[in-house]
CSV table of C-alpha atoms in Angstrom, one decimal:
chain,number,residue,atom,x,y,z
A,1,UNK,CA,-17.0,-1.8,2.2
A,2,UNK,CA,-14.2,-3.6,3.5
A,3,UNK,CA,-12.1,-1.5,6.4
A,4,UNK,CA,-8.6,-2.2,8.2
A,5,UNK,CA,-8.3,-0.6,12.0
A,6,UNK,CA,-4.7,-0.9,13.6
A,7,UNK,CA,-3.3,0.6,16.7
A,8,UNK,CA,-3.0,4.5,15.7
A,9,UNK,CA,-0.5,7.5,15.7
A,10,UNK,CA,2.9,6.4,16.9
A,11,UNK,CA,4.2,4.0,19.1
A,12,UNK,CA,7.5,4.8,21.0
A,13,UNK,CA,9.7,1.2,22.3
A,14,UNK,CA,13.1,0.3,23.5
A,15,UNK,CA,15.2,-1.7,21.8
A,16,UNK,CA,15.6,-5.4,22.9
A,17,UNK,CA,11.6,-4.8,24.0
A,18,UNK,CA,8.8,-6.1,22.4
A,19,UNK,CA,6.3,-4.3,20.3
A,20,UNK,CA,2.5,-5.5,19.4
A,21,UNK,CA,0.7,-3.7,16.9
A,22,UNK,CA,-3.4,-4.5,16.8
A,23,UNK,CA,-4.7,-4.8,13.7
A,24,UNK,CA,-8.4,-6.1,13.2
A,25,UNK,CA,-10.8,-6.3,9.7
A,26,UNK,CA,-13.9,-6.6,8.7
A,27,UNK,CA,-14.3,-7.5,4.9
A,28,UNK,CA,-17.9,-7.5,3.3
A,29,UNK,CA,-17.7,-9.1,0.7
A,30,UNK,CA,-15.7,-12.4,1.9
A,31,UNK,CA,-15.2,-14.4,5.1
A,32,UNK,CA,-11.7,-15.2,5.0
A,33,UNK,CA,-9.3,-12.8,2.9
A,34,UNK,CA,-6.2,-12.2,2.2
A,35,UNK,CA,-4.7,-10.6,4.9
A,36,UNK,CA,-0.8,-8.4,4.7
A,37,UNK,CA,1.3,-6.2,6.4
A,38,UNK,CA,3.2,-3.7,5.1
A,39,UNK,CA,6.0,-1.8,5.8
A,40,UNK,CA,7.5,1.8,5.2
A,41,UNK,CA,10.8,3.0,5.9
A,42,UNK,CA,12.3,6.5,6.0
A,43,UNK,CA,12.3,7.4,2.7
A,44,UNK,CA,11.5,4.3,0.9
A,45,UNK,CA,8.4,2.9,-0.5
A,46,UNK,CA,6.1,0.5,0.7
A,47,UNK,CA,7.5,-3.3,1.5
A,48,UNK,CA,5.4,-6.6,2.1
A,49,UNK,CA,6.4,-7.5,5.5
A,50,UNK,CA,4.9,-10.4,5.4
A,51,UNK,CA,0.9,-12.1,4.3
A,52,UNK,CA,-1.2,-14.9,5.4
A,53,UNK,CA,-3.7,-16.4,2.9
A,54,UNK,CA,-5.4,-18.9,5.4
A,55,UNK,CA,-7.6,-18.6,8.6
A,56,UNK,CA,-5.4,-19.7,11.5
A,57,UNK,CA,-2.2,-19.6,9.9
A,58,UNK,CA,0.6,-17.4,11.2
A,59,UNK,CA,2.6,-15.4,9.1
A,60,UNK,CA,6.7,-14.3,10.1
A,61,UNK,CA,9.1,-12.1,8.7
A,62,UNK,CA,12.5,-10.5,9.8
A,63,UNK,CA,11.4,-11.5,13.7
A,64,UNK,CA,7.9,-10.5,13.0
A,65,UNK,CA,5.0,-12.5,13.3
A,66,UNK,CA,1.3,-12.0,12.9
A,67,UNK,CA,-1.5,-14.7,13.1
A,68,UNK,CA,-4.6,-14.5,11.1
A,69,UNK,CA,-7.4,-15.0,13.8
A,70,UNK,CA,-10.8,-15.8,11.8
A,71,UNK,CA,-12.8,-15.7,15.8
A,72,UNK,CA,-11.8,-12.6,16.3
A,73,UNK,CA,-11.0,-10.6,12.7
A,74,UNK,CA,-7.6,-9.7,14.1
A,75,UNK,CA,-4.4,-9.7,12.7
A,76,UNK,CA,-2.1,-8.9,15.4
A,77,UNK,CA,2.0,-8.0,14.6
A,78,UNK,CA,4.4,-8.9,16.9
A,79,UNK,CA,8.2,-9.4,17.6
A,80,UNK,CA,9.3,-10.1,20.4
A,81,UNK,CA,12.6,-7.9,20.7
A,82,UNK,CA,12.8,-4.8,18.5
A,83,UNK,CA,16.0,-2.8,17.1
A,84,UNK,CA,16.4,0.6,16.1
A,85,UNK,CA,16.2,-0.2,12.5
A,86,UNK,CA,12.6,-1.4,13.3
A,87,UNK,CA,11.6,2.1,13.2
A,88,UNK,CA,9.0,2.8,10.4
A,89,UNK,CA,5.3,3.2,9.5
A,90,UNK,CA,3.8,-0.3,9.4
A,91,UNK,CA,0.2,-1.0,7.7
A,92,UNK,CA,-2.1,-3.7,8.5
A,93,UNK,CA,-4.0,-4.6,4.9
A,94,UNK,CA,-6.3,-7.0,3.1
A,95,UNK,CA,-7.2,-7.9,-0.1
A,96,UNK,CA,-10.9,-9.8,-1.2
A,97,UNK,CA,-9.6,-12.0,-3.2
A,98,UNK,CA,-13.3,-13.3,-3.7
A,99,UNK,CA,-12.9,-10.8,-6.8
A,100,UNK,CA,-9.9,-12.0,-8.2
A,101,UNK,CA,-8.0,-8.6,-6.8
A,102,UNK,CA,-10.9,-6.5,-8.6
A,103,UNK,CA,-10.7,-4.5,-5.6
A,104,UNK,CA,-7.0,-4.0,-4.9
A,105,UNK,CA,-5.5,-3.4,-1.0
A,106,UNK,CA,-7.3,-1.9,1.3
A,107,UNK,CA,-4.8,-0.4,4.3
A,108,UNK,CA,-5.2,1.2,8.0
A,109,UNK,CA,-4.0,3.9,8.2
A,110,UNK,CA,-0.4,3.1,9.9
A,111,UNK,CA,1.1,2.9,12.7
A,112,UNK,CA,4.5,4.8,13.2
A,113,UNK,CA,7.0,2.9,15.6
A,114,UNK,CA,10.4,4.6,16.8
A,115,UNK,CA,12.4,2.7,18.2
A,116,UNK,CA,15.0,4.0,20.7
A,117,UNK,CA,18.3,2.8,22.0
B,1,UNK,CA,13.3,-10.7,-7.4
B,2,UNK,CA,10.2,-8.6,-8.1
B,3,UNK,CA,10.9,-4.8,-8.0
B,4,UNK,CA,9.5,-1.6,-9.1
B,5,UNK,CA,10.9,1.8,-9.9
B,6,UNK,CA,8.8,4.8,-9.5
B,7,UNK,CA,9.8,8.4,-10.7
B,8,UNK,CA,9.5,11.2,-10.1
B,9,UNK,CA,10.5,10.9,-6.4
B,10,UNK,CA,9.2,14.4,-5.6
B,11,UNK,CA,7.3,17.0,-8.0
B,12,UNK,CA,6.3,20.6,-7.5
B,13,UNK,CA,3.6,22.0,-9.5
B,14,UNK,CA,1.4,25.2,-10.0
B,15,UNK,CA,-1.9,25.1,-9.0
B,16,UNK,CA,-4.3,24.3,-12.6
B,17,UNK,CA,-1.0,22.7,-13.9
B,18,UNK,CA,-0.6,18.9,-14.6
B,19,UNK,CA,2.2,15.7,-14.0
B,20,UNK,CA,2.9,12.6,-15.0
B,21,UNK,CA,4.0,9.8,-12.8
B,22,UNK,CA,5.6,6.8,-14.0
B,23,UNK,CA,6.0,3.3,-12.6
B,24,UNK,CA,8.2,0.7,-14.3
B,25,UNK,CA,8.4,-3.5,-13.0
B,26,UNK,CA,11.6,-5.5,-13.1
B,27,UNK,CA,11.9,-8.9,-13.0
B,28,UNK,CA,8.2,-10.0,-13.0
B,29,UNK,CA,5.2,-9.1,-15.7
B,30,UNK,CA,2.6,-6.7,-14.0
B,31,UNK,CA,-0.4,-8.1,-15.7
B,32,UNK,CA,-2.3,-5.5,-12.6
B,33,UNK,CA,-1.0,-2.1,-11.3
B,34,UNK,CA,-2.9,-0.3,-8.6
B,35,UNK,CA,-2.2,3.5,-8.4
B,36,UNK,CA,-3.1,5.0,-4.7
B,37,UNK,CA,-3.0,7.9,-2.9
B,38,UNK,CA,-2.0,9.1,0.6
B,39,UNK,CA,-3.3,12.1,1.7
B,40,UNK,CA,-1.9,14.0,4.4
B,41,UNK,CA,-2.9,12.6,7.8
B,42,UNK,CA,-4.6,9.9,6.0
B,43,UNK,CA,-4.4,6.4,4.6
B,44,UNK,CA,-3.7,5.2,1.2
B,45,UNK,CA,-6.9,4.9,-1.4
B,46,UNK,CA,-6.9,3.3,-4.6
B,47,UNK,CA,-7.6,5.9,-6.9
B,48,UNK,CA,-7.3,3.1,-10.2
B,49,UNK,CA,-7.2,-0.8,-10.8
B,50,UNK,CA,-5.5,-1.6,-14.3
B,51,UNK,CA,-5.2,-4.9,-15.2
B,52,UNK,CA,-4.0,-5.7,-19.0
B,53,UNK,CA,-6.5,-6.9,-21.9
B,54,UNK,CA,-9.5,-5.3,-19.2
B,55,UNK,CA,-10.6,-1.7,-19.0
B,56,UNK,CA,-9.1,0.1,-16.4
B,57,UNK,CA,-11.2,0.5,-13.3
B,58,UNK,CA,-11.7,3.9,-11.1
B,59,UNK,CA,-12.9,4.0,-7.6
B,60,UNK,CA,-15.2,6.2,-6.0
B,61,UNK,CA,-14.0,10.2,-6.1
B,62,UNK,CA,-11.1,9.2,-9.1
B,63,UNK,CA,-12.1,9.6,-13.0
B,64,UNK,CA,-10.2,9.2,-15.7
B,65,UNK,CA,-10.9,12.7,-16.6
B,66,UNK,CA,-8.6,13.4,-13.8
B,67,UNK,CA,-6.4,11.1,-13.5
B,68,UNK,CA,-5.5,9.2,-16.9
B,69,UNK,CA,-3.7,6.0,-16.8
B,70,UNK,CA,-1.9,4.1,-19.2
B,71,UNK,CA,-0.8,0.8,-18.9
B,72,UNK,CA,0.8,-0.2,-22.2
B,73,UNK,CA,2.5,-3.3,-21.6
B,74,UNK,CA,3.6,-5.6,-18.8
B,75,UNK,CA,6.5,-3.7,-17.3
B,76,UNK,CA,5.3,0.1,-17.5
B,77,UNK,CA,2.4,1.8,-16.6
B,78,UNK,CA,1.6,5.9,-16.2
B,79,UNK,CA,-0.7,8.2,-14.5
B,80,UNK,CA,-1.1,11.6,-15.2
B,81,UNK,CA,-2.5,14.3,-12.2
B,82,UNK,CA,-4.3,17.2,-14.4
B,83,UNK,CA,-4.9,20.9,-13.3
B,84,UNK,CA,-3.7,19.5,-10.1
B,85,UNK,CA,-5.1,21.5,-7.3
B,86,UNK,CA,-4.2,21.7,-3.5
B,87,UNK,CA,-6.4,18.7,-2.2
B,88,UNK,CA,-4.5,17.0,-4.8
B,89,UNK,CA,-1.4,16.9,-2.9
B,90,UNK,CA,0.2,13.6,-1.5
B,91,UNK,CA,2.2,10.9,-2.0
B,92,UNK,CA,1.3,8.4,-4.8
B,93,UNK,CA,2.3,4.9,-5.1
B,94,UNK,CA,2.1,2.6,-7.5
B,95,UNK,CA,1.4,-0.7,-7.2
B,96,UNK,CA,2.3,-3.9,-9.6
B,97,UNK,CA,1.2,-7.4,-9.2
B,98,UNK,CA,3.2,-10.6,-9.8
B,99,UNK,CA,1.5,-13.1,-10.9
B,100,UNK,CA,3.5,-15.8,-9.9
B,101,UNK,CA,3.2,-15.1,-6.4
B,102,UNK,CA,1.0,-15.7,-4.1
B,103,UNK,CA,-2.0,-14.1,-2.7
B,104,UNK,CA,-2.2,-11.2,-5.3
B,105,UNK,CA,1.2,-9.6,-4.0
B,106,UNK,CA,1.6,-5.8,-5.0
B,107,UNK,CA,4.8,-4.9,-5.2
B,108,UNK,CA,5.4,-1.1,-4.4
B,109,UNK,CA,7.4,1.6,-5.9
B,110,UNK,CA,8.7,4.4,-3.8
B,111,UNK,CA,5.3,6.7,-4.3
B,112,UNK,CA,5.7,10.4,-5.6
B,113,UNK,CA,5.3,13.1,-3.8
B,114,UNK,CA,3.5,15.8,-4.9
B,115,UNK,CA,3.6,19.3,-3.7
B,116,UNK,CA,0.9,21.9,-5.0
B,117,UNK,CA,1.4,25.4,-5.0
């Protein structure tokens, strides 16, 4: 079946530093699909963070960006500075939409990022 | 913009006993919801696909005989956890899909958590 790896367990970062979080795919049942990141904050549900529907593309959101690579099944999140309000659990997901969304979201299994002052 | 309420927030129950979870969608007509689970120390699963006018669809591990879902109308849908037992424990989410946006978008509620004793 399809599967999502991303970076595990938690990463620690200073503010005003960057943060990358790897996130790679393999889908079985499609080339190319739908690719997402989520977001979860203290105490809140899960948020789209931000999507890309086409190979190559690059996706941004709230100073995060993440660029579907097709070469290497990666979908990378970056920003470039972060703040402490940054700090959450973050999931990497994709959907085959080769079934119309038969299948639903299929996530990693987070990455927790605390972000210090 | 697209937003869903989920409730309870937290639930305690007996072990053998059962609880209903409900998810409701403003501003958009959930034509899918996807109910998951997150296990502790792991990732989310889709327990249930239920798209309106189509029967509802269980993964792998997930029956209906344990987990019931109703899915009346656009806005509201339901799922019910019976004689809920300790490996039942987690936080569930539901899931709703706008149909206007792209991509096959879920849009979360805030999960329920569910302790067993």
């Amino acid at each position: 079946g399809d599967s999502v790896t991303q970076t595990e367990g938690q990463v620690t970062v200073s503010e005003s530093k960057s943060l990358i979080i790897n996130c790679t795919y393999s889908a079985t049942s499609i080339a190319y699909p739908n690719l997402f990141w989520y977001v979860r904050y203290p105490g809140e549900g899960l948020q789209l963070l931000l999507k890309v529907i086409t190979a190559g593309q690059k996706g941004s959101s709230r100073g995060f960006e993440a660029t579907y690579n097709k070469e290497t099944t990666s979908f990378h999140l970056q920003k470039a500075s972060v703040q402490e309000s940054d700090s959450a659990v973050y999931y990497c997901a994709l959907s085959d939409r080769g079934n119309n969304y038969a299948q639903g979201l299929t996530f990693g299994l987070g990455t927790r990022v605390s972000v210090f002052p | 913009g697209a937003l869903v309420y989920q409730y309870p927030r937290r639930t305690i129950c007996k072990s053998g006993t059962s609880m209903r979870m409900e998810c409701q969608a403003v501003g958009f007509q959930a034509t899918s919801v996807a109910w998951y689970r997150q296990s502790p120390q792991k990732t989310f699963e889709l327990i249930a696909l239920s798209t309106v006018n189509s029967a509802i669809k269980y993964e792998q591990n997930f029956t209906q005989e344990k987990f019931p879902i109703s899915h009346p109308n656009l806005s509201f849908s339901s799922m019910t956890v019976l004689n809920a037992y300790l490996e039942d424990r987690g936080l569930y989410l539901c899931g709703a899909r706008d149909p206007g946006s792209s991509a096959e978008t879920l849009y979360f509620g805030s999960g329920t958590r569910l302790t067993v004793l």
